[in-house]
XYZ file of C-alpha atoms in Angstrom:
379
model
C -18.703 4.738 85.848
C -17.893 8.110 87.317
C -15.678 6.604 90.044
C -13.230 5.317 87.427
C -12.666 8.925 86.370
C -11.139 9.611 89.769
C -8.085 7.479 89.083
C -5.565 7.635 86.289
C -4.365 4.303 84.954
C -0.818 4.025 83.601
C 0.121 0.972 81.548
C 3.679 -0.155 80.778
C 4.521 -2.728 78.147
C 7.709 -4.106 76.605
C 9.664 -7.378 76.605
C 12.014 -6.308 79.445
C 11.897 -3.457 81.935
C 8.147 -3.285 82.637
C 8.487 -3.892 86.360
C 11.477 -1.548 86.746
C 9.759 1.274 84.844
C 6.620 0.846 86.943
C 8.666 0.822 90.177
C 10.600 3.949 89.190
C 7.381 5.809 88.294
C 5.763 4.754 91.593
C 8.792 6.184 93.429
C 8.734 9.409 91.414
C 5.020 9.840 92.165
C 5.688 9.247 95.829
C 8.084 12.237 95.766
C 5.012 14.332 94.980
C 2.995 12.225 97.407
C 0.725 11.595 94.511
C -0.759 8.564 96.053
C -0.298 5.900 93.435
C -1.002 2.181 93.578
C 1.660 -0.081 92.099
C 0.555 -3.551 90.963
C 3.355 -6.048 91.386
C 3.897 -9.785 91.270
C 7.104 -9.511 93.271
C 6.515 -10.021 96.933
C 9.824 -8.309 97.816
C 8.330 -5.019 96.558
C 5.239 -5.275 98.703
C 6.908 -3.575 101.630
C 7.132 -0.421 99.516
C 4.064 1.694 100.275
C 0.833 1.406 98.311
C 1.545 -1.823 96.426
C -0.936 -4.503 95.505
C 0.020 -8.122 94.870
C -1.094 -9.699 91.602
C -0.584 -13.336 90.599
C 0.145 -12.518 86.953
C 1.983 -9.595 85.384
C -1.397 -8.404 84.125
C -4.226 -9.856 86.159
C -7.549 -10.872 84.606
C -10.209 -8.244 83.968
C -12.218 -9.166 87.056
C -9.307 -8.877 89.497
C -8.125 -5.676 87.762
C -11.490 -4.004 88.304
C -11.587 -5.204 91.885
C -8.131 -3.696 92.553
C -9.080 -0.464 90.766
C -12.171 -0.136 92.933
C -10.122 -0.787 96.049
C -7.617 1.929 95.026
C -10.401 4.388 94.393
C -11.785 3.625 97.813
C -8.349 4.344 99.287
C -8.356 7.747 97.463
C -5.392 6.838 95.282
C -4.941 9.059 92.209
C -2.780 6.794 90.060
C -2.822 3.092 89.253
C 0.367 1.794 87.683
C 0.266 -1.582 86.010
C 2.349 -3.736 83.665
C 0.707 -4.771 80.458
C 2.013 -8.083 79.110
C 1.511 -9.252 75.564
C -0.527 -12.155 76.950
C -2.673 -9.656 78.796
C -3.309 -7.622 75.635
C -3.954 -10.690 73.549
C -6.425 -12.210 75.997
C -8.377 -8.983 76.395
C -7.543 -8.630 80.104
C -7.257 -4.826 79.687
C -10.344 -4.357 77.552
C -12.478 -1.442 78.743
C -9.724 0.277 80.657
C -9.029 3.876 79.900
C -5.291 4.594 80.124
C -4.067 8.080 81.109
C -0.497 7.164 80.126
C 1.222 4.308 78.292
C 4.822 3.379 77.845
C 6.767 1.063 75.602
C 10.119 0.009 77.073
C 11.645 -2.266 74.431
C 11.037 -5.303 72.292
C 13.074 -8.449 71.850
C 12.747 -12.150 71.322
C 10.509 -13.777 73.957
C 7.239 -15.627 74.472
C 7.304 -17.233 71.065
C 6.002 -20.316 72.824
C 2.809 -18.335 73.175
C 2.665 -16.026 70.201
C 4.198 -18.513 67.766
C 5.648 -15.901 65.442
C 7.644 -12.747 65.985
C 5.155 -10.975 63.718
C 2.217 -11.869 65.988
C 4.124 -10.801 69.079
C 5.058 -7.459 67.502
C 1.495 -6.918 66.341
C 0.151 -7.605 69.846
C 2.548 -5.148 71.486
C 1.821 -2.552 68.837
C -1.926 -2.925 69.218
C -1.658 -1.366 72.685
C -0.711 1.906 71.017
C -3.109 1.948 68.095
C -5.502 4.616 69.295
C -4.445 8.215 69.241
C -3.511 8.278 72.930
C -2.186 11.558 74.176
C 0.311 10.232 76.689
C 2.483 7.659 74.979
C 6.109 7.409 76.053
C 8.139 5.235 73.714
C 11.757 4.091 73.791
C 13.019 4.291 70.208
C 16.146 2.208 70.775
C 14.707 -0.673 68.764
C 12.830 -1.003 65.504
C 9.403 -1.601 67.001
C 9.723 1.464 69.208
C 10.638 3.567 66.173
C 7.612 2.172 64.316
C 5.225 2.987 67.191
C 6.623 6.500 67.502
C 6.161 7.101 63.766
C 2.547 6.051 63.893
C 1.812 8.020 67.104
C 2.919 11.527 66.209
C 2.304 12.830 69.717
C 4.379 10.160 71.406
C 7.185 11.305 73.638
C 10.362 9.418 72.706
C 13.273 8.274 74.866
C 16.706 6.960 73.969
C 19.938 5.906 75.629
C 21.560 5.225 72.275
C 22.358 8.089 70.033
C 18.836 8.440 68.644
C 17.240 11.837 68.387
C 14.659 11.734 71.167
C 12.691 13.918 73.564
C 14.358 12.400 76.608
C 18.013 11.404 76.429
C 21.350 11.642 78.175
C 23.919 14.243 77.330
C 27.144 14.079 79.334
C 25.937 14.267 82.919
C 22.523 15.702 82.088
C 19.176 14.061 81.636
C 17.552 16.156 78.926
C 13.777 16.451 78.931
C 11.245 18.776 77.237
C 10.475 20.316 80.666
C 13.824 20.868 82.219
C 17.236 19.254 82.367
C 18.249 17.270 85.430
C 21.791 16.577 86.564
C 22.194 12.817 86.390
C 22.207 11.767 90.040
C 20.901 8.289 89.276
C 22.517 5.708 91.575
C 22.689 3.161 88.739
C 24.817 3.275 85.612
C 23.469 0.456 83.428
C 22.029 1.673 80.123
C 19.154 -0.748 80.513
C 18.076 0.717 83.872
C 18.544 4.277 82.689
C 16.400 3.499 79.668
C 13.603 2.268 81.967
C 14.018 5.303 84.171
C 13.625 7.643 81.152
C 10.327 5.990 80.344
C 9.125 6.522 83.911
C 10.334 10.161 83.865
C 8.582 10.753 80.535
C 5.297 9.425 81.967
C 5.707 11.697 85.009
C 6.301 14.701 82.762
C 3.353 13.830 80.548
C 1.014 13.394 83.504
C 1.850 16.694 85.216
C 3.173 18.605 82.240
C 6.202 19.541 84.343
C 9.106 18.031 86.220
C 8.907 19.675 89.618
C 11.449 17.868 91.753
C 15.146 18.543 92.249
C 17.715 16.307 90.547
C 19.152 15.482 93.995
C 16.035 13.429 94.647
C 17.182 10.904 92.077
C 19.846 9.672 94.482
C 17.157 7.960 96.560
C 15.771 5.890 93.635
C 15.846 2.165 94.313
C 16.135 -0.742 91.893
C 13.966 -3.777 92.104
C 15.521 -6.653 94.079
C 17.447 -9.043 91.836
C 18.034 -6.388 89.183
C 21.806 -6.042 88.876
C 22.041 -6.649 92.582
C 25.671 -6.300 93.590
C 27.493 -8.359 96.207
C 31.131 -7.668 96.943
C 33.183 -10.795 97.583
C 36.822 -11.872 98.009
C 39.174 -8.850 97.845
C 37.835 -6.722 95.002
C 35.792 -9.366 93.253
C 32.136 -8.887 92.611
C 29.044 -10.953 92.055
C 25.837 -9.705 90.421
C 22.479 -11.367 90.592
C 20.282 -10.309 87.680
C 16.907 -11.266 86.220
C 18.135 -11.154 82.615
C 16.506 -14.093 80.828
C 16.253 -12.878 77.230
C 19.163 -12.510 74.764
C 18.772 -8.707 74.668
C 18.765 -8.358 78.489
C 21.768 -10.650 78.896
C 23.726 -8.750 76.247
C 22.909 -5.466 77.897
C 24.058 -6.645 81.368
C 27.307 -8.141 80.001
C 28.121 -4.988 78.024
C 27.609 -2.986 81.215
C 29.885 -5.312 83.252
C 32.549 -5.290 80.560
C 32.638 -1.494 80.487
C 32.729 -1.269 84.290
C 35.272 -3.866 85.395
C 38.782 -4.691 84.269
C 38.850 -8.388 85.243
C 37.347 -11.500 83.764
C 33.622 -12.243 83.591
C 31.935 -15.577 84.401
C 28.323 -15.948 83.295
C 26.149 -18.499 85.039
C 22.714 -19.018 83.431
C 20.165 -21.459 82.045
C 16.884 -21.189 80.121
C 13.369 -21.936 81.321
C 11.687 -25.087 80.175
C 8.377 -25.155 78.267
C 9.088 -21.592 77.220
C 10.381 -20.051 74.018
C 13.131 -22.435 72.909
C 14.141 -20.303 69.874
C 16.124 -17.961 72.128
C 18.301 -20.658 73.777
C 21.066 -20.756 71.178
C 21.203 -16.953 71.154
C 21.630 -16.871 74.899
C 24.567 -19.289 74.636
C 26.225 -17.345 71.806
C 25.845 -14.002 73.601
C 27.223 -15.400 76.857
C 30.208 -16.821 74.997
C 30.880 -13.650 73.020
C 30.554 -11.323 75.954
C 32.127 -13.233 78.842
C 35.287 -15.191 79.493
C 33.747 -18.313 80.973
C 30.265 -19.776 81.151
C 28.532 -22.107 83.595
C 25.310 -23.500 82.158
C 22.796 -24.726 84.680
C 19.105 -25.189 85.310
C 16.810 -22.192 85.340
C 13.198 -23.417 85.782
C 13.132 -26.560 83.636
C 9.486 -27.152 84.503
C 8.495 -30.486 82.894
C 11.074 -30.294 80.111
C 14.204 -32.407 80.084
C 17.033 -30.203 81.447
C 19.543 -32.002 79.112
C 17.560 -31.032 76.052
C 17.450 -27.393 77.159
C 21.208 -27.290 77.701
C 21.906 -28.994 74.372
C 19.994 -26.220 72.662
C 21.852 -23.517 74.629
C 25.312 -24.826 73.734
C 24.692 -25.732 70.099
C 26.524 -22.663 68.750
C 29.034 -22.275 71.569
C 32.172 -23.229 69.717
C 34.829 -22.460 72.323
C 35.036 -25.119 74.980
C 35.297 -22.627 77.843
C 32.098 -23.636 79.582
C 30.942 -26.070 82.241
C 27.566 -27.730 82.474
C 26.380 -28.208 86.035
C 22.634 -28.966 86.253
C 22.283 -28.463 90.010
C 22.018 -24.689 90.361
C 23.422 -24.567 93.886
C 26.437 -26.603 92.832
C 26.827 -24.318 89.802
C 26.857 -21.221 91.998
C 29.415 -22.887 94.266
C 31.636 -23.668 91.278
C 31.232 -20.097 90.001
C 32.440 -18.728 93.340
C 35.459 -21.045 93.395
C 36.404 -19.918 89.913
C 35.911 -16.265 90.782
C 38.162 -16.615 93.830
C 41.042 -17.675 91.598
C 40.640 -14.857 89.089
C 42.352 -11.481 89.074
C 40.923 -8.466 90.845
C 37.853 -6.750 89.434
C 36.546 -10.010 88.053
C 32.813 -10.619 88.098
C 30.458 -13.527 88.466
C 27.072 -12.853 86.909
C 24.294 -15.136 88.100
C 21.558 -14.531 85.539
C 18.003 -15.526 84.821
C 16.130 -15.703 88.115
C 16.885 -12.498 89.990
C 14.415 -12.114 92.822
C 12.603 -15.467 92.305
C 12.252 -17.586 95.457
C 11.619 -20.892 93.769
C 12.769 -23.259 91.111
C 10.294 -25.310 89.082
C 11.534 -28.874 88.462
C 9.238 -31.626 87.152
C 6.246 -29.492 87.947
C 7.255 -29.048 91.612
C 8.216 -25.709 93.144
C 11.314 -25.968 95.307
C 12.399 -23.109 97.509
C 15.384 -21.506 95.819
C 16.848 -18.013 95.705
C 20.144 -17.117 94.043
C 20.983 -14.487 96.631
C 20.245 -16.698 99.628
C 22.418 -19.480 98.181
C 25.158 -16.978 97.455
C 25.122 -15.687 101.012
C 25.223 -19.223 102.348
C 28.236 -20.195 100.192
C 30.346 -17.038 100.016
C 32.041 -17.445 103.384
C 32.730 -21.154 103.151
C 34.473 -21.067 99.759
């Protein structure tokens, strides 16, 4: 219908980084006051202007069209949404015309749903099959490279040393439109990678980058994404949403390059979800940090002991604790951190902003940050 022409839909897909990329783009568009709607399933983001709550990463077709109509009625010009592999597979985005699409990255996840890596890859790739004009693709993994090869007009981004259209060089963010001094308030490669995707979409949409680099200082991260809390004399805790091997590795590499002390990683793996990644998570935590505390994530209806057994199966050093109760685990992590040298870090990974824990099918109120703030002064 003609009304749908009045709004440009931007879709962002990838294993990790969809929400961050969408949130950065929404903020960049707000610099131009371009009136965009951001779909989000994080209630902490809803206080940012022009956001719409959705129960799933990609809502069903019916709700999507309802929200689109609502946005058009509110005279919004852009509609930013995350496109999950489930959403593509189940046809939730059928019939939508995207003015811009981005691919953030690809790694092991959701095999509980897609069964094979090949299916999962094929699903992600299918989002880019048509000759779209505004594709922005991170080429820092194999699937991204493949997509970029098949979509000649795609704009590429990289934070590794790949030859790309958007990349970092010393303190510059290089783009086809103009170079920006890197005033980003965050330093993690993972976040910068997501930001480059958002910046590429902005450039593609307007065919220019028309804001000053200084504006980047005001960019905010999502809650629970490398959220930093300073504790006992020069010791730090981070709460982060990393729940895939790739994301965990990326956060730990960042922490290792930023701090001189020891690193404690506290994490678990969700139940009734892809179990093939559990051993990898354990191995990465052990390789990249000095001590590990393995605890419950959201076990759902799966036996927590079974989950933990799969996590630790390739963890050969005995430098880890298993503490099923997540609050107790956080308390233990803080006690350990207190004894370590300065510039040591406790990473609490896997749940980030989530306000609940799912145990035996019941949702219990639980937030890593809240627990941390309760405990940090009594330890």
